[in-house]
PDB file of C-alpha atoms in Angstrom:
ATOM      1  CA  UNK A   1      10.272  -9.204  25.742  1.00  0.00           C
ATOM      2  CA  UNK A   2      11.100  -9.334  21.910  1.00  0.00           C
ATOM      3  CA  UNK A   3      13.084  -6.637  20.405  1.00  0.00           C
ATOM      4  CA  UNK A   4      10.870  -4.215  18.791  1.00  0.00           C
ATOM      5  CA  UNK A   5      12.847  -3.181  16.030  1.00  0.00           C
ATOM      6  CA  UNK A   6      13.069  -6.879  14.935  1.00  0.00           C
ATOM      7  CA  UNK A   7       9.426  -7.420  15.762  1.00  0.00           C
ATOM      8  CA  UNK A   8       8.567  -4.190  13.200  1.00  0.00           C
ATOM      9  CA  UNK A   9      11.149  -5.336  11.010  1.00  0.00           C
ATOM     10  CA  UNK A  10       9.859  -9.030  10.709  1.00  0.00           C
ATOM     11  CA  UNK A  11       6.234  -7.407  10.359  1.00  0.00           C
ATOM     12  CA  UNK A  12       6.900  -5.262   7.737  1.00  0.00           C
ATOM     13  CA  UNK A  13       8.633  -7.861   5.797  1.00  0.00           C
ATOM     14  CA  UNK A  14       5.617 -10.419   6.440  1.00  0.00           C
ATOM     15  CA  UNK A  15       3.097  -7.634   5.469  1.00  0.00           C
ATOM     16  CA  UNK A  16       5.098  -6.722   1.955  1.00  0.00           C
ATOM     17  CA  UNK A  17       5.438 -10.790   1.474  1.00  0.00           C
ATOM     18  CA  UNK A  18       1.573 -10.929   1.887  1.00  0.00           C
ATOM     19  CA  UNK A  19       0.247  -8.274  -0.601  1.00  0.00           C
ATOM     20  CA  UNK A  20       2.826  -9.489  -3.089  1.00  0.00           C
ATOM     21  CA  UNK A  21       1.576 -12.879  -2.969  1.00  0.00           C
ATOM     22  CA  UNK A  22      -2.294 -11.610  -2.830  1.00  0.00           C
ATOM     23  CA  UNK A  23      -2.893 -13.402   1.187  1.00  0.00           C
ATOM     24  CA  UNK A  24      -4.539 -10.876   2.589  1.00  0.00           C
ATOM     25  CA  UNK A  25      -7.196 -13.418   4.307  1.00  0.00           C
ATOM     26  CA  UNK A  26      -3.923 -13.804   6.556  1.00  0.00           C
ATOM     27  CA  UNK A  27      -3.013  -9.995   7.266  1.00  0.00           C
ATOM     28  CA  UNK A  28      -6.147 -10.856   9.629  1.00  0.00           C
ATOM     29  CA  UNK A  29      -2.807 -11.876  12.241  1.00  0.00           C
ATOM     30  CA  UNK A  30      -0.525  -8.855  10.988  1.00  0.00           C
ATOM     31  CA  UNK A  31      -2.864  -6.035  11.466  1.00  0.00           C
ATOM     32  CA  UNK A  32      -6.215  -5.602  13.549  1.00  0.00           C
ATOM     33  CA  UNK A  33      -9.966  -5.135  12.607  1.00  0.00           C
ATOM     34  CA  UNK A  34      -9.515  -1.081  13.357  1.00  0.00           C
ATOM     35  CA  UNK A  35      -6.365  -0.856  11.577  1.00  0.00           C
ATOM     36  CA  UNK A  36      -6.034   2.340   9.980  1.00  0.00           C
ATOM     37  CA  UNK A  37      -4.210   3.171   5.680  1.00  0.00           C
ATOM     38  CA  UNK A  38      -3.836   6.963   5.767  1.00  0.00           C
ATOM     39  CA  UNK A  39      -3.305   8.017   2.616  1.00  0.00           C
ATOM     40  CA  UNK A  40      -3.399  11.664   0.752  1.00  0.00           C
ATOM     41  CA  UNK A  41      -6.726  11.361  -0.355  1.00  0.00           C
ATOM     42  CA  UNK A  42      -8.179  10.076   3.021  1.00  0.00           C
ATOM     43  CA  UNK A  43      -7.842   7.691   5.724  1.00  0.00           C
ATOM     44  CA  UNK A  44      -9.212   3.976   5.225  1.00  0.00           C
ATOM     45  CA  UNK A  45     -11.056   3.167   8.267  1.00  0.00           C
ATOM     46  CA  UNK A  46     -10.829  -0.518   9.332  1.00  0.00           C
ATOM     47  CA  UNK A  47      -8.856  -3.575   7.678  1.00  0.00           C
ATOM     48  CA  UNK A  48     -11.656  -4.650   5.738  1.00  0.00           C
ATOM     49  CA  UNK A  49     -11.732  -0.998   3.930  1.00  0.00           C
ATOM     50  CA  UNK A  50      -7.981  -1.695   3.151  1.00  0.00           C
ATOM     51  CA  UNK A  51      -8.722  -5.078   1.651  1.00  0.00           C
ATOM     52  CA  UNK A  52     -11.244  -4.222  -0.668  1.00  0.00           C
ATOM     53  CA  UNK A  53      -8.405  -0.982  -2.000  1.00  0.00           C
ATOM     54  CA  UNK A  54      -6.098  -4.079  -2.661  1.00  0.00           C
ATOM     55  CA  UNK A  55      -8.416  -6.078  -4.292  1.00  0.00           C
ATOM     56  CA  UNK A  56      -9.318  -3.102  -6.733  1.00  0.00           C
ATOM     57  CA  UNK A  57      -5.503  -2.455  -7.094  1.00  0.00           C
ATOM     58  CA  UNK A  58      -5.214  -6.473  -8.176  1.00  0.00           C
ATOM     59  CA  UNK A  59      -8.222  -6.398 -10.601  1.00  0.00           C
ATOM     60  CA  UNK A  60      -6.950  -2.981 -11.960  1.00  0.00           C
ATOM     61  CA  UNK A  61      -3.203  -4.287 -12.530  1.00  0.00           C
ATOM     62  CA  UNK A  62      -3.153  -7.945 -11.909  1.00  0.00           C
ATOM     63  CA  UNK A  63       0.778  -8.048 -12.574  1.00  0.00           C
ATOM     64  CA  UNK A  64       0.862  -5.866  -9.380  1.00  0.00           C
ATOM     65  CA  UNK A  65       4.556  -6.494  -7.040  1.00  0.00           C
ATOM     66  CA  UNK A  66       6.021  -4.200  -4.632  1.00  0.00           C
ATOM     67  CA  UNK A  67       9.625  -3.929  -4.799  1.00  0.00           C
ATOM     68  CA  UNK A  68      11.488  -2.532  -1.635  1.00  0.00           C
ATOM     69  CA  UNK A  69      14.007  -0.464  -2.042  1.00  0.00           C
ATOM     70  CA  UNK A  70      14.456   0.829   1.392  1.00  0.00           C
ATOM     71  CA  UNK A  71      13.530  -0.512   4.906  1.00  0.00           C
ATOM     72  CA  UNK A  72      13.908   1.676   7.793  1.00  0.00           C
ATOM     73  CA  UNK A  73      12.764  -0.131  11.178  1.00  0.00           C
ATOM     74  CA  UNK A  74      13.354   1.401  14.891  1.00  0.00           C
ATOM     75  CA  UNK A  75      11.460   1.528  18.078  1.00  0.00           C
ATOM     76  CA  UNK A  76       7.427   0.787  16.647  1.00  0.00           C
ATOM     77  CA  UNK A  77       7.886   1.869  13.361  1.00  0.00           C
ATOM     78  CA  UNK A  78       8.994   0.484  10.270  1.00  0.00           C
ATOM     79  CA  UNK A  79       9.694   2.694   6.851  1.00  0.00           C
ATOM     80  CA  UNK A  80       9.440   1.324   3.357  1.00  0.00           C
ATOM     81  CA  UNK A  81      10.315   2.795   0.393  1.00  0.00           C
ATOM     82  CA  UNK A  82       9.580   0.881  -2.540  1.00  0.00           C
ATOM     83  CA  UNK A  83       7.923   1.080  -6.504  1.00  0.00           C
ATOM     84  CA  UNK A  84       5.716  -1.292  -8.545  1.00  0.00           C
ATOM     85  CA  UNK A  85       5.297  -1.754 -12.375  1.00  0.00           C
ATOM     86  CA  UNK A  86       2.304  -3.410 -13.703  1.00  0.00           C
ATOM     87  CA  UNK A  87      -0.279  -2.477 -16.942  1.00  0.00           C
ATOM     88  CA  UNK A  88      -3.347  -1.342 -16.221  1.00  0.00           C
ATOM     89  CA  UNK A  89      -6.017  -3.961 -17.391  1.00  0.00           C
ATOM     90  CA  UNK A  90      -9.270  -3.158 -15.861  1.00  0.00           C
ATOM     91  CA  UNK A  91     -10.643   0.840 -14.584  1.00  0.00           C
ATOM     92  CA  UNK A  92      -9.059   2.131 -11.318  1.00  0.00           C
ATOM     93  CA  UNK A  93     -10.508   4.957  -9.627  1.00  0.00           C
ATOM     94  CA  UNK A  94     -12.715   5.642 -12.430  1.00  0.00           C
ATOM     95  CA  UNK A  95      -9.679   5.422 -14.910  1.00  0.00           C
ATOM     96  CA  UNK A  96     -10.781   2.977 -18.055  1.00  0.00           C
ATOM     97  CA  UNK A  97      -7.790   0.708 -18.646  1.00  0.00           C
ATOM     98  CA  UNK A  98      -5.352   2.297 -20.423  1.00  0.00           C
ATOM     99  CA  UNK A  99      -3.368  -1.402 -21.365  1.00  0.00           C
ATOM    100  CA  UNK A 100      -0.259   1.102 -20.245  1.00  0.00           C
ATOM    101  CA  UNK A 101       2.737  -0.040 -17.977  1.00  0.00           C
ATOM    102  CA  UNK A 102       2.953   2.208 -15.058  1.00  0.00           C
ATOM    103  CA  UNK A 103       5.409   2.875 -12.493  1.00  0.00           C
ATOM    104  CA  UNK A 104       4.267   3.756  -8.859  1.00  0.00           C
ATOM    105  CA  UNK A 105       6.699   4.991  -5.904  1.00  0.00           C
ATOM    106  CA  UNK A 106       5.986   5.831  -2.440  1.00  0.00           C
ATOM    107  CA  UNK A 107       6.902   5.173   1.052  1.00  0.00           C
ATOM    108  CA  UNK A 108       5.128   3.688   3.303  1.00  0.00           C
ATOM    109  CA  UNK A 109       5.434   4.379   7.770  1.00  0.00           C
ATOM    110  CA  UNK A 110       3.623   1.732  10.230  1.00  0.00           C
ATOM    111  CA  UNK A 111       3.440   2.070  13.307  1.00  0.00           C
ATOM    112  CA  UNK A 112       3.399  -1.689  14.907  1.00  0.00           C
ATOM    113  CA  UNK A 113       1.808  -2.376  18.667  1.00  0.00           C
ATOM    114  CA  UNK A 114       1.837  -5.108  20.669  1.00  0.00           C
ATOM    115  CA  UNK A 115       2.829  -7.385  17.603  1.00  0.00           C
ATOM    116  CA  UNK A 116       0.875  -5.958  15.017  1.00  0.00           C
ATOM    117  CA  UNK A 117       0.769  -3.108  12.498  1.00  0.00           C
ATOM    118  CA  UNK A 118      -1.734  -0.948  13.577  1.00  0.00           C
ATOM    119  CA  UNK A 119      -1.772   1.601  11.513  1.00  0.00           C
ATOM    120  CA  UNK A 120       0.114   3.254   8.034  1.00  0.00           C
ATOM    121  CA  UNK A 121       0.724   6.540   6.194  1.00  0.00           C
ATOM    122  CA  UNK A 122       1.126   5.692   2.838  1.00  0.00           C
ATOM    123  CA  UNK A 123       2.897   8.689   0.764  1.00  0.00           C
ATOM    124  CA  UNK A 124       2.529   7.234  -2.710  1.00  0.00           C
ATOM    125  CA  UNK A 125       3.004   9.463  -5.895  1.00  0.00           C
ATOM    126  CA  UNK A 126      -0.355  10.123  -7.017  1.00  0.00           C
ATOM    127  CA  UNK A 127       0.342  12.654  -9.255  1.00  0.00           C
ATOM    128  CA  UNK A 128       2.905  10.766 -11.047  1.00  0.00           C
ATOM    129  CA  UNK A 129       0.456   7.417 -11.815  1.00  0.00           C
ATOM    130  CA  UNK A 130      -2.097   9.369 -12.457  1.00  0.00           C
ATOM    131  CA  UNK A 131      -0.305  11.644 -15.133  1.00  0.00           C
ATOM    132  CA  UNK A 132       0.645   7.946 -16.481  1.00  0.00           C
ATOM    133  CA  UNK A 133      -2.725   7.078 -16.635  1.00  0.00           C
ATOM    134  CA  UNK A 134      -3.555  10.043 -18.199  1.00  0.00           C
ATOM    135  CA  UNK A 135      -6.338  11.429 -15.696  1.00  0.00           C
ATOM    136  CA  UNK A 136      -5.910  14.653 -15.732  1.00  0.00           C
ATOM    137  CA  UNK A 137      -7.659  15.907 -12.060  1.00  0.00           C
ATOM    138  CA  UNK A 138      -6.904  13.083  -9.650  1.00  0.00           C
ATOM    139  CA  UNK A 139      -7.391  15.112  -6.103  1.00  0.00           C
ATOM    140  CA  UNK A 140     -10.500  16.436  -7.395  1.00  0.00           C
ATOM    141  CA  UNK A 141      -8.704  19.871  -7.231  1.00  0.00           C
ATOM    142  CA  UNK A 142     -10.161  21.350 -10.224  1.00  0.00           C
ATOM    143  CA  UNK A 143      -6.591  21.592 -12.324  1.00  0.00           C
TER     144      UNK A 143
END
């Protein structure tokens, strides 16, 4: 039986290599059909949900790399802490493009099963890009 703190560690490591190189017709392997993103805003139901979020992230800031500052694997789980810089060139989340470089942080926990990542809480800094972006409500909260 393979370690699983290598197993998540080489997962989470293929899964970062992935988005960064825009492959996600081959997270199809990392992650399974009713993998789940869980996010503050919501939970993305299903791996096809979370490919169409990356694809809008891409369009939105096409220079788009994850840089990993941190990564935290043990028994099932592996952590990630890490930022990305990019200029917004096309509207996200109902954002026009602002043509401003932004800075996102976050951390990122998946949970990995039998070989794959099955599902991750994403803890991104919302407020921060979207005070960046200049949008001034971005939970909807009424502020």
């Amino acid at each position: 039986m393979a370690d699983p703190t290598a197993e998540a560690l080489r997962l989470g490591k293929r899964y970062v290599d992935l988005i960064n190189e825009r492959r996600l017709d081959l997270l199809d392997a990392l992650m399974p059909p009713d993998f789940k993103s869980h996010t503050r805003v919501g939970t993305i139901q299903g791996l096809a949900g979370f490919k169409a979020l990356m694809q809008m992230s891409y369009a939105a800031f096409p220079e788009l790399h994850w840089h990993i500052e941190e990564f935290i694997c043990a028994e099932g789980r592996v952590v990630l802490r890490y930022h990305w810089e990019a200029v917004q060139r096309a509207p996200f989340l109902g954002i026009p493009p602002t043509h401003k470089l932004v800075r996102a942080e976050g951390v990122e926990i998946g949970h990995v099963r039998d070989g794959q990542i099955i599902e991750i809480w994403n803890y991104a800094d919302i407020m921060g890009l979207a005070a960046q972006l200049q949008f001034k409500d971005p939970l909807g909260l009424g502020i």
